[in-house]
Coordinates of C-alpha atoms and ligand atoms in Angstrom, one line a residue:
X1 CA 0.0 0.0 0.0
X2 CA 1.4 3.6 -1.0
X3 CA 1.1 5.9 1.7
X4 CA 0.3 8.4 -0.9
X5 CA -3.2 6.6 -1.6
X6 CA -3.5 5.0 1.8
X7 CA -6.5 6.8 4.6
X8 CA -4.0 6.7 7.4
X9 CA -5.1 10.3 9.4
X10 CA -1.9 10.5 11.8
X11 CA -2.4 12.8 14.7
X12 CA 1.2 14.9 16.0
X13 CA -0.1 15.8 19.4
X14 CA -1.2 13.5 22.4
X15 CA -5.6 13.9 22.1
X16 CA -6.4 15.0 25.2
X17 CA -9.2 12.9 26.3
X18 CA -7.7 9.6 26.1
X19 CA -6.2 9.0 30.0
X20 CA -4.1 5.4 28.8
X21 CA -1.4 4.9 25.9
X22 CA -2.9 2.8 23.9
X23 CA -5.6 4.9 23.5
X24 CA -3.4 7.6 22.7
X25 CA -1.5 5.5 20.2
X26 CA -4.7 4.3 18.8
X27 CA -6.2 7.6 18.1
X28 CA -2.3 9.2 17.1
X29 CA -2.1 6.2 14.3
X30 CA -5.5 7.0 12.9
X31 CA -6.6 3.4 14.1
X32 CA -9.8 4.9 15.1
X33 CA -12.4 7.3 15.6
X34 CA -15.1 7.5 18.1
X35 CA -18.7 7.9 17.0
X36 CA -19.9 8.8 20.5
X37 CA -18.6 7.4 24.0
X38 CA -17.3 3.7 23.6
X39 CA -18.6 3.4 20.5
X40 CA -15.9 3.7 17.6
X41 CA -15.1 3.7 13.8
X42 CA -11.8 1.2 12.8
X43 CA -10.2 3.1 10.0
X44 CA -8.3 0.9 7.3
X45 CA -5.2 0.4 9.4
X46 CA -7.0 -0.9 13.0
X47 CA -9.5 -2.8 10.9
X48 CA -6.5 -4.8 9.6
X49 CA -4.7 -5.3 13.4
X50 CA -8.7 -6.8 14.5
X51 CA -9.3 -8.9 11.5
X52 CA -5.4 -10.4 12.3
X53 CA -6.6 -10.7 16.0
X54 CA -9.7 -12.3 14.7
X55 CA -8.4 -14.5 12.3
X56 CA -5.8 -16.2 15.1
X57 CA -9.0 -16.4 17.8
X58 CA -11.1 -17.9 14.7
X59 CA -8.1 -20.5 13.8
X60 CA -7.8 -21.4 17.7
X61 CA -11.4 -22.3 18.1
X62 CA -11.5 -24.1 14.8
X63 CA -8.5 -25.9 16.3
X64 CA -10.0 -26.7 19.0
X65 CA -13.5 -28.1 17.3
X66 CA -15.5 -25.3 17.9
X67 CA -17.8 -24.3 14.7
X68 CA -18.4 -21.1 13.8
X69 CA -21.9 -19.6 13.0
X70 CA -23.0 -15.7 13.1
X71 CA -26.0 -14.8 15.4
X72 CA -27.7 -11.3 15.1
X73 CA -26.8 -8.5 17.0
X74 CA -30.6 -7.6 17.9
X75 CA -32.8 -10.2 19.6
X76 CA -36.4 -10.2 20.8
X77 CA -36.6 -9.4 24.6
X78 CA -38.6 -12.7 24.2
X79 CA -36.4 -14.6 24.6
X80 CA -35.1 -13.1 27.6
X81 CA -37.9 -13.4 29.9
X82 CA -38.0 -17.2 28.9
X83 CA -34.2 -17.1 30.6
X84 CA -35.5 -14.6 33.8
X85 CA -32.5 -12.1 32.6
X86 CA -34.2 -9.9 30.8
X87 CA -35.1 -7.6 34.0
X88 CA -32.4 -9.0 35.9
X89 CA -29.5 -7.3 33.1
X90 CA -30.4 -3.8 34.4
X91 CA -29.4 -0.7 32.4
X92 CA -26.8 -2.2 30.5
X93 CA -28.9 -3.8 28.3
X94 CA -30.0 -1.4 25.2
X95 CA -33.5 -1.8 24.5
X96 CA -35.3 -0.9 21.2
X97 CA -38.5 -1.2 20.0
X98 CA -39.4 -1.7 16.6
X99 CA -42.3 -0.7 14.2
X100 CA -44.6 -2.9 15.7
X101 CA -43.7 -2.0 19.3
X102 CA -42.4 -5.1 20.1
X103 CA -39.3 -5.1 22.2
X104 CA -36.0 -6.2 21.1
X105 CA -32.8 -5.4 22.5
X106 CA -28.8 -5.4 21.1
X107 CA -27.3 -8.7 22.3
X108 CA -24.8 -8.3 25.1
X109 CA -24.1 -11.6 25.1
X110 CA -25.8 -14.8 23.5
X111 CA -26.9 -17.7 26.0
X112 CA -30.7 -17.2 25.2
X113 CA -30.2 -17.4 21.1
X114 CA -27.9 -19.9 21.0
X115 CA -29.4 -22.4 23.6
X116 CA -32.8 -21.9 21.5
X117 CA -31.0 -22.6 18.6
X118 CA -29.7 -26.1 20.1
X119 CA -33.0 -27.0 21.8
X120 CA -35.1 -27.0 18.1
X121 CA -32.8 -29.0 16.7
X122 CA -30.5 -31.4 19.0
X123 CA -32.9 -34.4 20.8
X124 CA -30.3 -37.0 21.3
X125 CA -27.2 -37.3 23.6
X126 CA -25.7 -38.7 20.7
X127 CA -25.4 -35.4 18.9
X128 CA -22.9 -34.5 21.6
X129 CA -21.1 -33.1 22.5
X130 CA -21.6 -29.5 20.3
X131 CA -19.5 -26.1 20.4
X132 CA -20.7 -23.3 18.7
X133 CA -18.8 -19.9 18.3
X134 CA -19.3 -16.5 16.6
X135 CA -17.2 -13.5 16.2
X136 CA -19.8 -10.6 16.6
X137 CA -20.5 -7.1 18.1
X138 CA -22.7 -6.5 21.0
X139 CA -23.4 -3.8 23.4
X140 CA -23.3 -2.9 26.8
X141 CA -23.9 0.2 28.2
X142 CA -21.6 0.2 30.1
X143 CA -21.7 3.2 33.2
X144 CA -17.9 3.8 32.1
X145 CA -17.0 3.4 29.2
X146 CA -13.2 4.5 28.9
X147 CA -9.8 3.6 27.5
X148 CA -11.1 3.7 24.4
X149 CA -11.5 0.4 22.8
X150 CA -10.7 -1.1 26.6
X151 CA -14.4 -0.5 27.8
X152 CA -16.6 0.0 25.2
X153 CA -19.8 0.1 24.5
X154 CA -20.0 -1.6 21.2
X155 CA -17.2 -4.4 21.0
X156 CA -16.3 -7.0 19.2
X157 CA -16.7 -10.4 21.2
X158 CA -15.8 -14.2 20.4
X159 CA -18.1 -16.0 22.6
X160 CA -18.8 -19.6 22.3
X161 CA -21.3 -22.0 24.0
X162 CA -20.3 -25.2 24.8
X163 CA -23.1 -28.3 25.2
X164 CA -23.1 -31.5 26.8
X165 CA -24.8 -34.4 27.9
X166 CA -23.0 -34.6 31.5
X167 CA -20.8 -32.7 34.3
X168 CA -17.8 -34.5 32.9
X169 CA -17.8 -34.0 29.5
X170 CA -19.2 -30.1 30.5
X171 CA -15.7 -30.0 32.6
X172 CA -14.1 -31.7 29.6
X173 CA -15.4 -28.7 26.6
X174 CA -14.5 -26.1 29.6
X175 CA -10.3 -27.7 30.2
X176 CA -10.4 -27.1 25.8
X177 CA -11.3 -23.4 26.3
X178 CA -8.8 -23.2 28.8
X179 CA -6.3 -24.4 26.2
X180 CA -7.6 -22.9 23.6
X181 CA -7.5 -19.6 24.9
X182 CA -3.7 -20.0 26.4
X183 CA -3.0 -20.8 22.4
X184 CA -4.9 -18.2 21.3
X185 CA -3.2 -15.1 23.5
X186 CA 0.2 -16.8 23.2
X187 CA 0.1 -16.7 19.3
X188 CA 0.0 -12.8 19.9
X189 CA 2.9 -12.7 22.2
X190 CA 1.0 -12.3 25.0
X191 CA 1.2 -13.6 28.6
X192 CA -2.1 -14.7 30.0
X193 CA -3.0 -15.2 33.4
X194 CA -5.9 -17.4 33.7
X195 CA -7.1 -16.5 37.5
X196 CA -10.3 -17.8 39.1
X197 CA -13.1 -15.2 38.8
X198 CA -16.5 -14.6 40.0
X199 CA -19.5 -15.1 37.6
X200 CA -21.5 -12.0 37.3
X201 CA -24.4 -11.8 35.2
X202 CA -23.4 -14.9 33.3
X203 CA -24.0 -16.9 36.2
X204 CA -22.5 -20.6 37.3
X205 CA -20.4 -22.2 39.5
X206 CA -16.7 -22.7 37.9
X207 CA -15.2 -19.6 35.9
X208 CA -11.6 -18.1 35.2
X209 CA -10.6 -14.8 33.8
X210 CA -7.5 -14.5 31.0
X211 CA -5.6 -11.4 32.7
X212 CA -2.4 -9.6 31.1
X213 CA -0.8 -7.7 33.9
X214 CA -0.6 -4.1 32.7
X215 CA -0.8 -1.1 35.1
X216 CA -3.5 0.1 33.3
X217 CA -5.5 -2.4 33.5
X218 CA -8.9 -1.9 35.5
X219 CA -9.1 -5.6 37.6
X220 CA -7.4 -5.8 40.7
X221 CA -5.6 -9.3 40.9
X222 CA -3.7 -11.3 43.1
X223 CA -1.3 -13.8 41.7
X224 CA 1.6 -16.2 43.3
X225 CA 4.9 -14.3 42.4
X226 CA 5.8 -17.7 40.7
X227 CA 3.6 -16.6 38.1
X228 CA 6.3 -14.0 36.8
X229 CA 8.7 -16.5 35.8
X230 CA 6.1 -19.3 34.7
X231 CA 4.9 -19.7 31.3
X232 CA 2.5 -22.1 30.3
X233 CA 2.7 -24.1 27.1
X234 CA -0.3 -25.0 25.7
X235 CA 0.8 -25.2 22.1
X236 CA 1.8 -29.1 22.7
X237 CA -1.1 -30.2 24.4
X238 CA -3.6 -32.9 22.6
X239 CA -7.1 -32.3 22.3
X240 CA -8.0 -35.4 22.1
X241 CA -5.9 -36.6 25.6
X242 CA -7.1 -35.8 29.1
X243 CA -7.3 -32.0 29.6
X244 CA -7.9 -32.2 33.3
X245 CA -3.9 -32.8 33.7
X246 CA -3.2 -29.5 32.5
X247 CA -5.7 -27.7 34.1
X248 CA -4.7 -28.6 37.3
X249 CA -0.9 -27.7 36.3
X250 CA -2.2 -24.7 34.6
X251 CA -4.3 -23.4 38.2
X252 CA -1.6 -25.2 40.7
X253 CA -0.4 -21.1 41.0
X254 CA -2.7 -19.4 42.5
X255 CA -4.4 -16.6 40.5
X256 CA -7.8 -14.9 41.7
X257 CA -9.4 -11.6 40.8
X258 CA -10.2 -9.5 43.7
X259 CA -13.8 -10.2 43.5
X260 CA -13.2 -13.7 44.8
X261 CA -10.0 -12.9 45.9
X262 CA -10.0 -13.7 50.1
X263 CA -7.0 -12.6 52.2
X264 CA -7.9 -15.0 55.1
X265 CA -8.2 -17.8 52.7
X266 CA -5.7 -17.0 50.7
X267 CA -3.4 -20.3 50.3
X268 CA -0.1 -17.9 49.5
X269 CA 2.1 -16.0 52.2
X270 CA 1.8 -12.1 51.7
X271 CA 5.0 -12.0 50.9
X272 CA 4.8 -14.4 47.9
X273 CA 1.5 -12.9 46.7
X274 CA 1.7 -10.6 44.0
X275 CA -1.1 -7.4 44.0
X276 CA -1.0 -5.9 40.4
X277 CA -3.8 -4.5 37.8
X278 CA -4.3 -6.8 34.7
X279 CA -6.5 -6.8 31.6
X280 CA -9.5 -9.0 31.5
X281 CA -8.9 -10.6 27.9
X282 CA -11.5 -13.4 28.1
X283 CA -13.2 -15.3 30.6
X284 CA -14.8 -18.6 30.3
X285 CA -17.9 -19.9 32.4
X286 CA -19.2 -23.9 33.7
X287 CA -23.3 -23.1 34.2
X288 CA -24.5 -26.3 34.1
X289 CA -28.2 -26.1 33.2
X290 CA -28.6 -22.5 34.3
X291 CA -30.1 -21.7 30.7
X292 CA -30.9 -25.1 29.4
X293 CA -33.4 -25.5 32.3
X294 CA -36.0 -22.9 31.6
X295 CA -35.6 -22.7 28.1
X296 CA -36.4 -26.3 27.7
X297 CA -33.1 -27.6 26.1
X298 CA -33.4 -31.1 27.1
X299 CA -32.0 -34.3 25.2
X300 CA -32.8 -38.1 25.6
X301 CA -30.1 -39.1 27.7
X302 CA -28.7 -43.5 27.1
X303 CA -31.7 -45.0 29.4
X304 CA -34.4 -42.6 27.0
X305 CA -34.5 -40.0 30.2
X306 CA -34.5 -36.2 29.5
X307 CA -31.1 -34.3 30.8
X308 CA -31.1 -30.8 30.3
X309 CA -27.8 -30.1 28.4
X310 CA -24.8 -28.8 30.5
X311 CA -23.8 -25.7 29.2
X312 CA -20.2 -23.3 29.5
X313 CA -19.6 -20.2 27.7
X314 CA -16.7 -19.0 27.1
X315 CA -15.5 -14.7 25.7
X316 CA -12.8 -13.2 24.3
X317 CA -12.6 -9.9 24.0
X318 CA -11.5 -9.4 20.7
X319 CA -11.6 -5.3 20.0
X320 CA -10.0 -5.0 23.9
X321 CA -7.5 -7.5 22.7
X322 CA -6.3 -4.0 20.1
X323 CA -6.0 -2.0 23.0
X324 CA -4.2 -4.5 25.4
X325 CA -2.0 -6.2 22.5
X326 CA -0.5 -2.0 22.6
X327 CA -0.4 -1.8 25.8
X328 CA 2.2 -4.6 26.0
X329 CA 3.8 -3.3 22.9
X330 CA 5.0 -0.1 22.8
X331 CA 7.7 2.6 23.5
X332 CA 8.2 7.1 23.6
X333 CA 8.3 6.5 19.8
X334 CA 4.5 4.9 19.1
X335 CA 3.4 0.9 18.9
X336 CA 5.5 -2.4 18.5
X337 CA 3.5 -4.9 16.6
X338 CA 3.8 -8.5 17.3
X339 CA 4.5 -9.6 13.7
X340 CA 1.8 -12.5 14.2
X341 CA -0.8 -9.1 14.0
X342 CA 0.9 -6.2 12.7
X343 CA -0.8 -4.2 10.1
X344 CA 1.9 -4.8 7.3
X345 CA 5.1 -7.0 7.8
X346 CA 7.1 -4.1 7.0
X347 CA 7.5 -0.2 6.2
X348 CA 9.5 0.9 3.3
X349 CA 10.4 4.3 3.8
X350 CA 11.4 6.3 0.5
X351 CA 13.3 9.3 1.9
X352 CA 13.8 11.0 -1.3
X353 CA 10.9 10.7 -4.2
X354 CA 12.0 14.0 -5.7
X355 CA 14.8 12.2 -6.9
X356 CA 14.1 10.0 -9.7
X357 CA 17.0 7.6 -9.1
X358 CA 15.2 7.3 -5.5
X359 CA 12.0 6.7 -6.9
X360 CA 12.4 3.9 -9.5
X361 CA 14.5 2.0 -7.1
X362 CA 12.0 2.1 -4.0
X363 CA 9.3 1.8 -6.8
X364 CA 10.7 -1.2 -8.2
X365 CA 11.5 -2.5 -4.7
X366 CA 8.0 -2.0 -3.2
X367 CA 6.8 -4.1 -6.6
X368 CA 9.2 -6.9 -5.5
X369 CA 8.4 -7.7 -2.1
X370 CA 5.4 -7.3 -2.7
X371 CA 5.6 -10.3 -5.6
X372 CA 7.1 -12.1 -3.1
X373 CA 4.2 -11.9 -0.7
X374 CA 5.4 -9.3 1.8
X375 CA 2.6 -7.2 2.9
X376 CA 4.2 -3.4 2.5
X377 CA 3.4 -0.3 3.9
X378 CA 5.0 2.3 1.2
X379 CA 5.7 5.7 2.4
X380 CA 6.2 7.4 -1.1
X381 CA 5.0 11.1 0.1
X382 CA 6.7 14.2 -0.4
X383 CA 7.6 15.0 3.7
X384 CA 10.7 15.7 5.3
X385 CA 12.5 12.2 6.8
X386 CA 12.3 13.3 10.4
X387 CA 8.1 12.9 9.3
X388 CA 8.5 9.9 8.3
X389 CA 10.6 8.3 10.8
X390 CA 8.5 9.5 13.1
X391 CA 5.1 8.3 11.5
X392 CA 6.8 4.9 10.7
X393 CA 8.0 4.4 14.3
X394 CA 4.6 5.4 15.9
X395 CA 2.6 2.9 13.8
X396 CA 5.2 0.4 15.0
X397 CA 5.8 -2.2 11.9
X398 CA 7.9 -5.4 12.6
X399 CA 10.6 -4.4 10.3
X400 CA 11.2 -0.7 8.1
X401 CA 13.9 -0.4 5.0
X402 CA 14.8 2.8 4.6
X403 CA 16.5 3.9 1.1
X404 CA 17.9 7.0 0.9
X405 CA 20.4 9.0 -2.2
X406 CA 23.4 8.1 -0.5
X407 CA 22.8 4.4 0.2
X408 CA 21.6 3.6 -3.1
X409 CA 24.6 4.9 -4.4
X410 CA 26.7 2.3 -2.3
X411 CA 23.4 -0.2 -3.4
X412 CA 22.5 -0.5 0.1
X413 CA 19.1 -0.1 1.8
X414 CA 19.0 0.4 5.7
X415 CA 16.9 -2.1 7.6
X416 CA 15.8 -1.0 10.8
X417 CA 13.7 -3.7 13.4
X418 CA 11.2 -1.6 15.3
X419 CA 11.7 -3.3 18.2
X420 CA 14.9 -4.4 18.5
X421 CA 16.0 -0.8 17.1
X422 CA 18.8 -2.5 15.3
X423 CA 20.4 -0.8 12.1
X424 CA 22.1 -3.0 9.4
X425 CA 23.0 -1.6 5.8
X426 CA 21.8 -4.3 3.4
X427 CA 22.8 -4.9 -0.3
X428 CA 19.6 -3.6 -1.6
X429 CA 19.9 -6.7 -4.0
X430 CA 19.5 -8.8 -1.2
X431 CA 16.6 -7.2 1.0
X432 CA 13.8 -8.8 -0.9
X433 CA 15.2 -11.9 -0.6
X434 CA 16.1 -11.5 3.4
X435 CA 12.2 -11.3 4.3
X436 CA 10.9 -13.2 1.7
X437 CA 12.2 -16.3 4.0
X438 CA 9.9 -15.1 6.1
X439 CA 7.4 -13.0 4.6
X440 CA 4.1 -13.4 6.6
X441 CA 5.4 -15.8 9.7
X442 CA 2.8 -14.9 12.1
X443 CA 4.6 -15.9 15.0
X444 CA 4.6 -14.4 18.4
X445 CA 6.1 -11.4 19.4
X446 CA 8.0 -10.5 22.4
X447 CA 4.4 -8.5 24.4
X448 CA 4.9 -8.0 27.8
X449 CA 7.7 -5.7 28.8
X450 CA 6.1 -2.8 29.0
X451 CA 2.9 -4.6 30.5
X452 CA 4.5 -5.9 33.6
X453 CA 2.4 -3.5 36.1
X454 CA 3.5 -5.3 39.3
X455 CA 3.5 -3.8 42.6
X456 CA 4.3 -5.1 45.6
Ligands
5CA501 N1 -21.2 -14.8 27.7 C1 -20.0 -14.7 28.3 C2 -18.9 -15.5 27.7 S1 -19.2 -15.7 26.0 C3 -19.5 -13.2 28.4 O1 -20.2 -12.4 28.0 N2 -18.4 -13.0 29.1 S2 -17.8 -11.6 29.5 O2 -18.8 -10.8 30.0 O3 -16.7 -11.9 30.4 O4 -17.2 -11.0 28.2 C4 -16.2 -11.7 27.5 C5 -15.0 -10.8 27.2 O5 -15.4 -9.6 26.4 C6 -14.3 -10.2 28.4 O6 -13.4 -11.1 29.0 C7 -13.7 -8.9 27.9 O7 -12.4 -9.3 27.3 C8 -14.6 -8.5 26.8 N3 -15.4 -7.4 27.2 C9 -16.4 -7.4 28.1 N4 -17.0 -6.2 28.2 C10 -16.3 -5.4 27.4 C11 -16.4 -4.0 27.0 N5 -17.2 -3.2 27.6 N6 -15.5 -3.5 26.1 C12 -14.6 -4.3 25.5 N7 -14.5 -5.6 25.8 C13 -15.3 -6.1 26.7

């Protein structure tokens, strides 16, 4: 993509109403715009950063053996008063009526539709078990929405809804989320947390929270100080073994939110507990028959008995993911992207186009990686180089080449890693070649330095 042609509104000076960084760096890299509060446009180069984040949450579940379908974002309030939620959600519901006065509402979640969905057509244990995702927005209004895409209003949720015939196999679908999830938030370079949480308005008995510790974050947590120098490795582990095994390694630390969090129960000695701020990323719920129950979701169990199905959910908060994947990855300069989501794989920074030499090489350049699959951000405009350092640096891609009069007359290019900061001149002959070896390699980044929030 030329720069020249690209809609990439960069903003010089900090906006004064976002309070966190990545908010800052969201708006300053003309990510996005808000409509009204928590409720935002994604402008060409955030929409490309969520579709990545997306993509690796979709390929996860899909791993996994979830199945993706799309439910609406507006229900009837019908179906809510079958579940007894539809007074009990309070004002953070939005409800609508439509032409015919007949209530409706914008999904903040999707139990309801989705257990309906399974009742009509599932009679038979031995259609289990099933696990249904989508990727999809929803609202809450929320009292506070802030951060920008942190707490919105309107967000872009993975939720999935797992259903079973028994406890075990519930527990079973539930230990794959767990795994799932760890492989989803490590593929972006980020350190999870999973730390046992309260249920809220989902409801249930079992449920854990994904947490990246960031001083910014809004949850108070309390975590072994183990935790610092533990990371869990999902990325081996076989769906089709026993799960349980790693669940129990993977909550032998202990992790809590300060909802559940009890200082008199607390299994750790103060001075081996941890007390930090972290970033809910996703949580996942056990419920049992909470919504199976009064909807009517019931299957024919071995002996020919009705069992209601037993029923998890399980959300990632994929728009928040943005926001927390910069909160992890930044510096003074403007964003770091984990190459497994950055925008482009690389910037290619033409610091002279008045110079026709200048041009046809970066031109000619630009058309090569690109033939050789490297997704390019161009930067052909006619501004001065400490511009476009600057606006290079702050939209943070993995890797920039920089060609300039005086290295092209040597036939070298400058590559520069974003994160790293490293310099090397590189026969310009050769610089197509160096990252076409690894052109889109989505693997994980190095998140987390800037996101360890820990206090004492
Ligand atoms: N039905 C369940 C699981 S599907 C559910 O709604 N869970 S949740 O309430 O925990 O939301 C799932 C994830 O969505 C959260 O972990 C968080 O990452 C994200 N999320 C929740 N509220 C917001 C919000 N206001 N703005 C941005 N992301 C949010």
């Amino acid at each position: 993509m030329r720069l020249t042609q690209y809609f990439l509104p960069l903003i010089r000076e900090n906006p004064s109403e976002a309070q966190i960084v990545s908010h800052r760096l969201m708006l300053r890299a003309g990510m996005i715009r808000q409509s009204s509060a928590g409720i935002y446009s994604w402008l060409p180069l955030g929409l490309r950063v969520l579709k990545r984040v997306e993509q690796i949450v979709r390929e996860e579940q899909d791993r996994s053996g979830a199945q993706e379908i799309l439910m609406p974002t507006i229900q009837p309030a019908e179906l809510w008063r079958e579940s007894g939620r539809y007074d009990d959600y309070g004002k953070e519901m939005l409800r609508i009526k439509d032409r015919h006065e007949r209530e409706m509402l914008y999904g903040p979640t999707n139990e309801e539709q989705v257990t309906t969905i399974v009742r009509d057509a599932i009679k038979s244990y031995r259609d289990l078990p099933k696990n249904l995702y989508h990727i999809q927005w929803k609202f809450r209004d929320e009292v506070r929405p802030r951060f920008g895409v942190m707490r919105g209003r309107e967000f872009l949720m993975k939720d999935n809804y797992s259903f079973d015939l028994d406890a075990a196999g519930a527990k079973h679908s539930y230990n794959k989320m767990f795994v799932a999830y760890l492989r989803t938030f490590a593929r972006m370079g980020l350190k999870a947390i999973p730390m046992r949480a309260d249920t809220g308005p989902i409801g249930g008995d079992l449920s854990h929270e994904f947490h990246i510790l960031a001083e910014t974050g809004e949850s108070g947590v309390f975590c072994d100080r183990r935790w610092l120098e533990t990371e869990l490795r999902a990325d081996e582990v076989d769906y089709a073994g026993d799960l349980e095994a790693f669940f129990r390694q993977g909550t032998s630390l202990y992790a809590a939110t300060d909802d559940v969090h009890d200082p008199t129960k607390c299994p750790v000695p103060a001075d081996e507990l941890i007390t930090a701020r972290g970033i809910e990323i996703g949580q996942i719920f056990h419920f049992g028959a909470k919504y199976s129950e009064p909807l009517g979701a019931l299957v024919a169990g071995p002996d020919g008995e009705m069992l209601p199905l037993q029923m998890g959910s399980y959300g990632i908060g994929v728009s928040r993911l943005v926001g927390a994947l910069i909160e992890a990855n930044h510096d003074d300069a403007g964003i770091i992207w984990p190459e497994s989501v950055a925008p482009f794989r690389m910037g290619l920074i033409n610091l002279r186009p008045s110079d026709d030499k200048c041009r046809t090489a970066a031109d000619d350049l630009y058309a090569k990686l690109r033939g050789a699959g490297i997704e390019v951000l161009y930067d052909d405009r006619d501004e001065s180089p400490g511009a476009k350092f600057a606006a290079m640096d702050l939209i943070g891609l993995p890797d920039q080449l920089i060609l300039g009069p005086r290295g092209l007359a040597a036939g070298s290019i400058e590559w520069k890693n974003r994160r790293s900061g490293a310099r090397q001149d590189l026969p310009l002959d050769d610089a197509v070649q160096g990252f076409a070896d690894k052109p889109l390699s989505r693997t994980a980044g190095e998140g987390g330095a800037h996101a360890a929030g820990v206090g004492g």
